[in-house]
XYZ file of C-alpha atoms in Angstrom:
576
model
C 21.251 3.761 -10.243
C 23.671 4.208 -7.341
C 20.912 3.154 -4.944
C 20.231 -0.025 -6.878
C 23.922 -0.852 -7.137
C 24.439 -0.218 -3.448
C 21.454 -2.406 -2.578
C 22.684 -5.184 -4.847
C 26.152 -5.100 -3.325
C 24.759 -5.165 0.180
C 22.575 -8.157 -0.642
C 25.513 -10.043 -2.093
C 27.651 -9.195 0.926
C 25.114 -10.748 3.246
C 25.268 -13.961 1.271
C 29.067 -13.959 1.108
C 30.031 -12.372 4.404
C 32.461 -15.197 5.127
C 34.405 -14.616 1.902
C 36.191 -11.609 3.426
C 38.926 -10.069 1.298
C 38.666 -12.682 -1.423
C 35.356 -11.087 -2.396
C 35.730 -7.420 -1.460
C 38.349 -5.429 0.404
C 36.422 -4.640 3.583
C 39.398 -2.656 4.894
C 38.687 -0.031 2.251
C 36.779 2.722 4.118
C 34.681 3.396 0.989
C 33.588 -0.241 0.623
C 30.186 -1.466 1.723
C 30.272 -4.197 4.334
C 27.887 -5.791 6.758
C 29.828 -4.198 9.610
C 29.164 -0.616 8.552
C 26.064 -0.706 6.374
C 23.317 0.159 7.006
C 24.471 2.456 9.747
C 22.357 5.579 9.380
C 18.838 6.688 8.520
C 20.188 7.752 5.140
C 21.358 4.177 4.551
C 17.915 2.870 5.466
C 16.266 5.341 3.074
C 18.516 4.082 0.295
C 17.466 0.507 0.974
C 13.826 1.599 1.148
C 14.110 3.215 -2.269
C 15.335 -0.093 -3.635
C 12.366 -1.920 -2.122
C 9.952 0.521 -3.771
C 11.922 0.302 -7.005
C 11.495 -3.464 -7.134
C 7.767 -2.906 -7.687
C 8.563 -2.031 -11.283
C 11.174 -4.692 -11.924
C 10.736 -6.534 -15.217
C 8.795 -9.379 -13.595
C 6.380 -7.017 -11.883
C 5.148 -3.635 -13.165
C 8.201 -3.143 -15.326
C 6.603 -5.490 -17.848
C 5.008 -8.706 -16.635
C 2.022 -7.746 -14.453
C -0.717 -7.419 -17.025
C 0.478 -8.378 -20.512
C 2.404 -11.447 -19.311
C -0.090 -12.547 -16.654
C -3.442 -11.147 -15.483
C -4.405 -9.665 -18.866
C -4.068 -13.160 -20.325
C -5.771 -15.124 -17.573
C -8.854 -12.885 -17.471
C -8.882 -12.211 -21.249
C -8.407 -8.485 -21.035
C -6.191 -9.085 -24.063
C -6.054 -11.103 -27.201
C -2.759 -11.736 -29.021
C -1.685 -10.017 -32.196
C 1.737 -11.680 -32.233
C 1.449 -15.438 -32.626
C 5.143 -16.287 -32.294
C 5.165 -17.351 -28.626
C 3.602 -20.704 -27.642
C 3.958 -19.671 -23.982
C 1.906 -16.556 -24.571
C -0.802 -18.469 -26.391
C -0.980 -21.126 -23.674
C -1.321 -18.472 -20.980
C -4.177 -16.860 -22.922
C -5.884 -20.248 -23.147
C -5.518 -20.677 -19.350
C -3.015 -23.456 -20.005
C 0.051 -22.144 -18.163
C 2.939 -24.556 -17.633
C 5.632 -24.784 -14.923
C 8.180 -24.022 -17.655
C 6.414 -20.817 -18.701
C 9.000 -18.093 -19.274
C 6.716 -15.305 -18.054
C 6.023 -16.936 -14.698
C 9.772 -17.468 -14.345
C 10.147 -13.691 -14.532
C 7.381 -12.872 -12.059
C 8.167 -15.402 -9.317
C 11.808 -14.414 -8.647
C 11.140 -10.676 -8.838
C 8.360 -10.895 -6.264
C 10.656 -12.917 -4.005
C 13.391 -10.354 -4.619
C 10.967 -7.783 -3.233
C 10.367 -9.925 -0.132
C 14.095 -10.459 0.352
C 14.807 -6.737 0.082
C 12.078 -6.037 2.628
C 13.636 -8.539 5.007
C 17.082 -7.033 4.454
C 15.711 -3.581 5.233
C 13.845 -4.781 8.326
C 17.047 -6.326 9.682
C 18.815 -3.037 9.035
C 16.051 -1.143 10.813
C 16.630 -3.116 13.995
C 20.365 -2.534 13.795
C 20.167 1.237 13.268
C 17.299 1.687 15.714
C 19.277 0.070 18.540
C 21.646 3.043 18.743
C 19.344 5.819 17.507
C 18.091 8.836 19.425
C 14.426 9.149 20.297
C 13.966 11.610 17.434
C 15.618 9.295 14.950
C 13.610 6.341 16.221
C 10.421 8.102 15.144
C 11.790 8.381 11.611
C 12.973 4.782 11.677
C 9.477 3.681 12.706
C 8.096 5.260 9.522
C 10.675 3.376 7.460
C 9.783 0.130 9.207
C 6.086 0.731 8.605
C 6.702 1.139 4.881
C 8.871 -1.980 4.761
C 6.135 -4.042 6.386
C 3.534 -2.634 4.010
C 5.758 -3.455 1.035
C 6.362 -7.003 2.231
C 2.592 -7.459 2.454
C 2.312 -6.007 -1.067
C 4.711 -8.569 -2.514
C 3.020 -11.385 -0.598
C -0.351 -10.261 -1.947
C 0.828 -11.138 -5.458
C 2.545 -14.352 -4.427
C -0.565 -15.543 -2.607
C -3.121 -14.526 -5.238
C -1.067 -15.914 -8.133
C 0.238 -19.125 -6.589
C -1.976 -19.849 -3.617
C -3.899 -23.013 -4.374
C -7.224 -21.321 -3.639
C -8.845 -18.124 -2.456
C -10.856 -18.305 0.751
C -14.471 -18.618 -0.393
C -17.380 -19.213 1.974
C -14.988 -20.290 4.688
C -13.263 -22.913 2.538
C -9.830 -22.904 0.942
C -7.769 -21.637 3.851
C -6.215 -25.044 4.411
C -4.928 -25.266 0.832
C -1.299 -24.590 -0.076
C -0.149 -20.988 -0.076
C 3.484 -19.947 -0.496
C 6.497 -20.115 1.840
C 6.560 -17.479 4.571
C 10.061 -16.037 4.821
C 10.844 -13.354 7.388
C 14.649 -13.213 7.286
C 17.435 -13.282 4.724
C 18.841 -16.784 4.326
C 22.400 -17.295 5.546
C 22.902 -20.669 3.894
C 21.326 -23.015 1.375
C 19.399 -24.970 3.999
C 17.531 -21.842 5.029
C 16.211 -21.432 1.493
C 14.463 -24.814 1.570
C 11.184 -23.496 2.952
C 7.929 -25.413 2.553
C 4.637 -23.816 1.590
C 2.431 -22.419 4.345
C -1.344 -22.632 4.023
C -3.431 -20.034 2.220
C -4.873 -18.829 5.518
C -1.432 -18.536 7.082
C -0.325 -16.404 4.125
C -3.310 -14.066 4.384
C -2.838 -13.872 8.153
C 0.798 -12.936 7.545
C -0.234 -10.200 5.104
C -2.766 -8.870 7.602
C -0.213 -8.987 10.428
C 2.294 -6.945 8.426
C -0.363 -4.438 7.403
C -1.653 -4.081 10.969
C 1.885 -3.445 12.188
C 2.398 -0.951 9.358
C -0.869 0.750 10.282
C 0.321 1.191 13.876
C 3.671 2.612 12.792
C 2.357 4.929 10.069
C -0.900 6.062 11.672
C -2.328 8.738 9.374
C 1.084 9.687 7.978
C 1.081 11.681 4.759
C 4.040 12.923 2.719
C 4.459 16.482 1.474
C 7.954 16.573 -0.027
C 8.135 15.934 -3.768
C 10.832 13.324 -3.179
C 8.482 11.372 -0.881
C 5.346 11.348 -3.026
C 5.872 7.698 -3.969
C 5.683 6.563 -0.343
C 2.621 4.841 1.011
C 0.510 6.862 3.426
C -1.236 5.673 6.541
C -4.542 5.815 4.690
C -3.073 3.771 1.852
C -2.221 1.029 4.336
C -5.727 1.120 5.820
C -7.273 0.952 2.366
C -5.098 -2.028 1.401
C -6.021 -3.743 4.648
C -9.710 -3.198 3.902
C -9.235 -4.777 0.484
C -7.470 -7.782 2.018
C -10.360 -8.257 4.430
C -12.742 -8.389 1.447
C -10.489 -10.897 -0.289
C -10.569 -13.094 2.809
C -14.309 -12.510 3.326
C -13.854 -10.984 6.774
C -16.860 -8.754 6.237
C -16.952 -7.190 9.697
C -13.380 -5.893 9.517
C -13.807 -4.979 5.851
C -16.807 -2.806 6.706
C -14.911 -1.040 9.478
C -11.755 -0.334 7.486
C -13.360 0.583 4.190
C -15.917 2.770 5.948
C -13.157 4.557 7.849
C -11.201 5.210 4.645
C -14.294 6.664 2.991
C -15.134 8.843 5.991
C -11.679 9.846 7.177
C -9.124 9.843 4.372
C -10.289 13.066 2.737
C -10.285 11.302 -0.641
C -12.966 11.875 -3.279
C -13.743 10.663 -6.779
C -12.227 13.001 -9.347
C -14.358 14.495 -12.111
C -14.699 12.460 -15.303
C -12.481 14.876 -17.249
C -9.692 14.192 -14.745
C -10.423 10.475 -14.542
C -10.212 9.883 -18.282
C -6.583 11.047 -18.475
C -5.182 10.006 -15.099
C -3.785 6.778 -16.552
C -1.843 8.673 -19.219
C 0.856 10.523 -17.291
C -1.542 13.273 -16.230
C -3.313 14.167 -12.964
C -0.932 12.103 -10.860
C -1.426 11.699 -7.092
C -4.913 13.188 -7.318
C -7.730 13.212 -4.773
C -8.878 9.710 -5.729
C -5.502 7.993 -5.473
C -4.734 6.012 -2.324
C -1.735 3.935 -3.449
C 0.172 4.951 -6.560
C 3.346 3.531 -8.097
C 5.441 6.485 -9.224
C 7.051 5.995 -12.659
C 9.063 8.347 -14.838
C 10.086 8.349 -18.469
C 13.597 6.904 -18.541
C 15.154 6.676 -21.980
C 18.559 5.651 -20.589
C 17.503 2.378 -18.972
C 14.279 1.710 -20.879
C 13.404 -1.973 -20.734
C 15.796 -2.750 -17.869
C 15.317 -3.254 -14.143
C 17.228 -0.014 -13.530
C 14.571 1.931 -15.438
C 12.370 4.405 -13.612
C 9.640 3.659 -16.162
C 7.770 0.596 -17.416
C 7.769 -1.446 -20.598
C 4.100 -2.383 -20.308
C 3.421 0.290 -22.914
C 5.758 -1.488 -25.317
C 3.626 -4.619 -25.264
C 0.230 -2.890 -25.451
C 1.340 -0.077 -27.789
C -1.315 1.264 -30.181
C -1.089 0.772 -33.924
C -1.790 3.648 -36.284
C -2.417 4.437 -39.938
C 0.725 4.820 -42.038
C 1.219 6.904 -45.150
C -0.148 4.112 -47.330
C -3.273 3.743 -45.190
C -2.214 0.404 -43.671
C -1.549 -0.333 -39.952
C 1.860 0.389 -38.397
C 2.985 -0.657 -34.901
C 4.183 2.073 -32.565
C 6.321 -0.473 -30.635
C 6.074 -4.231 -30.127
C 2.260 -4.033 -30.127
C 1.885 -7.661 -29.065
C -1.549 -7.579 -27.436
C -4.812 -5.721 -27.944
C -8.187 -5.655 -26.136
C -10.094 -8.883 -26.684
C -12.944 -8.115 -29.094
C -15.525 -9.449 -26.638
C -14.576 -6.637 -24.264
C -15.714 -3.983 -26.731
C -19.205 -5.469 -26.783
C -19.266 -5.677 -22.975
C -19.122 -1.893 -22.777
C -22.334 -1.821 -24.835
C -20.757 -1.101 -28.209
C -22.795 -2.774 -30.957
C -22.600 -0.325 -33.868
C -21.359 -2.720 -36.483
C -17.833 -2.743 -37.862
C -15.568 -0.088 -39.333
C -14.961 -2.216 -42.444
C -17.972 -3.162 -44.581
C -18.705 -6.870 -44.940
C -16.486 -8.426 -47.563
C -13.511 -6.108 -46.998
C -10.258 -8.007 -47.451
C -7.613 -5.387 -46.589
C -7.141 -3.353 -43.398
C -6.751 0.097 -44.927
C -8.256 3.433 -43.972
C -9.525 3.800 -47.535
C -11.947 0.938 -46.829
C -13.533 2.382 -43.680
C -17.316 2.813 -43.695
C -18.001 6.553 -43.099
C -21.377 5.836 -41.508
C -19.580 3.826 -38.817
C -17.514 6.890 -37.923
C -20.633 9.060 -37.727
C -22.501 6.563 -35.531
C -19.487 6.094 -33.254
C -19.064 9.817 -32.660
C -22.767 10.120 -31.900
C -22.658 7.229 -29.426
C -19.732 8.839 -27.653
C -21.413 12.249 -27.503
C -24.792 10.856 -26.422
C -23.297 8.290 -24.001
C -25.344 5.424 -25.374
C -22.223 3.302 -24.883
C -20.414 3.224 -21.522
C -18.011 6.219 -21.721
C -15.333 4.179 -19.980
C -14.806 2.268 -23.213
C -12.964 5.290 -24.588
C -11.056 5.801 -21.337
C -9.707 2.260 -21.601
C -9.376 1.858 -25.370
C -8.515 3.745 -28.543
C -11.033 3.249 -31.356
C -9.750 2.500 -34.855
C -10.217 5.359 -37.337
C -11.963 7.529 -34.733
C -9.210 8.150 -32.177
C -5.645 9.186 -32.977
C -2.115 9.433 -31.614
C 0.802 11.737 -32.369
C 3.760 10.155 -34.162
C 6.833 12.321 -34.835
C 4.688 15.419 -34.500
C 2.022 14.172 -36.914
C -1.505 13.221 -35.808
C -2.199 9.675 -36.992
C -5.546 7.815 -36.815
C -5.584 4.620 -34.765
C -5.762 1.613 -37.109
C -7.216 -1.853 -37.134
C -4.633 -3.560 -34.946
C -1.531 -4.656 -36.815
C -1.278 -8.332 -37.786
C -4.955 -9.021 -37.116
C -5.828 -10.831 -40.324
C -9.421 -11.250 -39.194
C -10.661 -8.099 -40.915
C -14.136 -8.394 -39.383
C -12.757 -8.501 -35.795
C -12.991 -5.482 -33.470
C -9.237 -4.873 -33.217
C -8.893 -1.739 -31.057
C -5.850 -0.455 -29.138
C -5.354 0.095 -25.424
C -5.519 3.625 -24.035
C -4.920 3.131 -20.308
C -1.222 3.282 -19.438
C -0.283 4.797 -22.771
C 1.510 8.150 -22.519
C -0.599 10.090 -25.018
C 1.408 13.275 -24.576
C 4.856 11.755 -25.028
C 7.017 11.135 -28.037
C 6.535 7.820 -29.787
C 9.384 6.234 -27.834
C 8.113 7.626 -24.538
C 4.642 6.321 -25.303
C 5.883 2.815 -25.732
C 9.460 2.113 -24.742
C 9.834 3.619 -21.288
C 6.412 4.557 -20.083
C 6.232 7.052 -17.224
C 2.516 6.712 -16.514
C 1.972 6.108 -12.810
C 0.151 2.924 -11.824
C -2.960 3.816 -9.812
C -2.736 0.698 -7.725
C -5.549 1.458 -5.275
C -8.048 4.263 -5.644
C -11.269 5.396 -4.027
C -13.526 3.920 -6.727
C -12.122 0.519 -5.752
C -12.863 1.254 -2.098
C -16.441 2.300 -2.947
C -17.143 -0.914 -4.835
C -15.424 -3.124 -2.260
C -17.499 -1.352 0.386
C -20.646 -1.968 -1.645
C -19.769 -5.657 -1.881
C -19.161 -5.757 1.856
C -22.530 -4.129 2.569
C -24.308 -6.835 0.568
C -22.849 -9.313 3.052
C -23.680 -7.253 6.134
C -27.341 -6.505 5.502
C -27.416 -3.084 3.814
C -28.282 -3.556 0.144
C -29.717 -0.044 -0.175
C -26.432 1.597 0.786
C -24.522 -0.928 -1.319
C -26.557 0.132 -4.348
C -25.801 3.789 -3.615
C -22.038 3.195 -3.669
C -22.346 1.251 -6.918
C -24.287 4.179 -8.366
C -21.701 6.713 -7.197
C -19.102 5.061 -9.419
C -21.627 4.641 -12.223
C -22.619 8.336 -12.134
C -19.044 9.538 -12.348
C -18.551 7.435 -15.493
C -21.298 9.461 -17.163
C -20.021 12.818 -15.940
C -22.823 13.291 -13.397
C -22.656 14.518 -9.784
C -21.504 11.558 -7.735
C -23.754 12.082 -4.716
C -27.026 12.981 -6.449
C -29.605 10.519 -7.788
C -29.757 10.412 -11.572
C -31.753 9.026 -14.454
C -29.041 6.443 -15.189
C -29.000 4.984 -11.676
C -29.401 1.266 -11.245
C -32.699 0.554 -9.511
C -31.534 -2.622 -7.790
C -28.505 -4.858 -7.429
C -30.003 -7.115 -10.095
C -30.911 -4.341 -12.529
C -29.924 -4.723 -16.161
C -26.517 -3.373 -17.134
C -25.225 -2.482 -20.563
C -23.312 -5.773 -20.857
C -24.745 -8.446 -23.183
C -23.557 -11.551 -21.320
C -24.990 -13.664 -18.529
C -22.055 -12.978 -16.183
C -22.567 -9.214 -15.984
C -25.935 -8.456 -17.591
C -27.918 -8.411 -14.342
C -25.206 -7.741 -11.795
C -24.418 -4.005 -11.536
C -21.773 -4.493 -8.829
C -19.774 -6.942 -10.899
C -20.259 -4.968 -14.100
C -19.045 -1.761 -12.455
C -15.942 -3.489 -11.133
C -15.224 -4.885 -14.598
C -15.864 -1.636 -16.497
C -14.309 0.774 -14.000
C -11.037 -1.134 -13.713
C -10.729 -2.556 -17.209
C -7.037 -2.601 -18.081
C -5.985 -1.936 -14.467
C -4.906 -5.469 -13.512
C -7.842 -6.054 -11.121
C -10.366 -8.315 -12.822
C -8.466 -11.573 -12.455
C -8.720 -11.417 -8.664
C -12.480 -10.889 -8.884
C -12.777 -13.843 -11.249
C -10.926 -15.959 -8.679
C -12.830 -14.642 -5.654
C -16.208 -15.167 -7.266
C -15.243 -18.458 -8.952
C -16.567 -17.353 -12.343
C -13.606 -18.480 -14.444
C -15.609 -21.113 -16.309
C -18.391 -18.612 -17.067
C -15.877 -16.065 -18.311
C -14.266 -18.692 -20.525
C -17.680 -19.503 -21.968
C -18.170 -15.818 -22.822
C -14.767 -15.178 -24.385
C -14.608 -18.633 -26.010
C -11.241 -18.245 -27.743
C -8.183 -16.174 -28.392
C -6.482 -15.915 -31.754
C -4.169 -18.795 -30.855
C -6.902 -21.269 -29.962
C -9.848 -22.165 -27.738
C -9.855 -21.097 -24.075
C -9.680 -24.219 -21.918
C -10.427 -23.144 -18.364
C -10.453 -25.916 -15.754
C -11.998 -24.719 -12.449
C -10.156 -27.466 -10.567
C -6.752 -26.144 -11.628
C -6.651 -22.779 -13.321
C -7.384 -20.357 -10.481
C -3.800 -21.030 -9.313
C -0.710 -20.777 -11.485
C 1.990 -23.462 -11.635
C 5.055 -22.999 -9.455
C 7.930 -22.344 -11.917
C 10.008 -25.426 -12.599
C 13.191 -23.629 -11.546
C 11.786 -23.244 -8.042
C 10.669 -26.869 -7.861
C 14.217 -27.876 -8.800
C 15.919 -25.469 -6.368
C 13.716 -26.055 -3.310
C 13.383 -29.681 -2.254
C 10.469 -28.788 0.047
C 8.436 -26.998 -2.609
C 5.288 -28.804 -3.737
C 3.645 -28.104 -7.096
C 0.045 -26.917 -7.390
C -2.407 -29.714 -8.281
C -2.850 -30.450 -11.965
C 0.577 -29.247 -13.124
């Protein structure tokens, strides 16, 4: 908390440096002022902690990334709670400039950029009088700051950039403002939007500079485990090259990460629980956001945890057999996602059932479901990502409770499962939902493998691309990753387990969807591949209404109205 307070005070002091004693007594030797802070490496480390901490602010991974944004746009979720028109509109791909959720995300991402710029200015100040030994340490801090600025710009550009770069087009569309210094006056905040290409070039420039400064840096101290490594930067850079369709550089960087990072896919038994507060910073993880259960500041920006679990919390069977929410339980996996994993075993309630109660569950459904799980006739990743009603369970106040048909889902014949990823299965009920400490595996080797496979399809090596797709596929079924198996795809157009036209005969796309379901990734693939209209045709509707995806508009989100009002040079995205 002291770090956050100190950072906040320093930020305010920059903005009000001319206020002198009317704002703060700068003659007090214990006060923070722009003349004596930051002054040491310790000061820079404090600022750096604040920059990392902003990643789980409320508008980012503290709550909004996922349930308030990408989960809605790509239909990872459907809505149990119907009390928010904003939420329903987002799920229909009908976001508005006045949307309350976007007005949380936009300023928190810019807060991250501003804190990076504050830190980078401090780096130059402290470095100017540092010893050679200290300069080496300062270079590592600078490298992390540049990486983090690229990280925040990645979200700003992918959410609000008018277009992705696809087949060489889209780079001239509107991106977001590029800001490299803290504003000293109102005029300096009136920054116009750069182009999409300029934004991606800026991200790449920061990552290349970070790569030079960090090299192959790793961190061994427990207090440093949250810091990005040199290989994490390289992996992120490889991903950016895929997103900008720079296939030559993507092949080089992703190939180097695979060959040189020392990372490997974890076994399935490790994989299935690594999103649940277990197996953190494992051999597969390249970039990981470190969270901790924090019951003091749960639900606040000062929290060391995340409230995502509050929104996606499972529902369970109460004493009377009916569903009970374990927290807010606002969203649940869209029913169409269950079928996409190959689950087609009927429904847990017999036809004609009118009440969601465990007494009404069809026992043959339970038997068939357990057999499908044991025999792997359904993609095993379904049960990594989701909790199955009346088959799976959670612990509530020391008592094992079956997962229920999701609370408030009046459609009794709907597949109303609960999320499993990013639920702390081993915690108390409050820890599960209110202040989740499950680390966010932001970039892992399976992602690199599939991005590499995609890159190889564009650089003339389909055979090796298929092998990297199969490596991820094999792990999902608990098989040796590097050995051919009976479940291998035979070609890049082989039939998958998915029933729909988007994924049925595209193993690469299916594996990206299934492997990262619930991990905040699919929306970017939808945008990159321009399949939003096809996805809308598959999902059709959410509980609040019909999905209305417009390919001319909906790949980019509306700039929040507050920003349009505050920045005279800000232009709105087309269609809003």
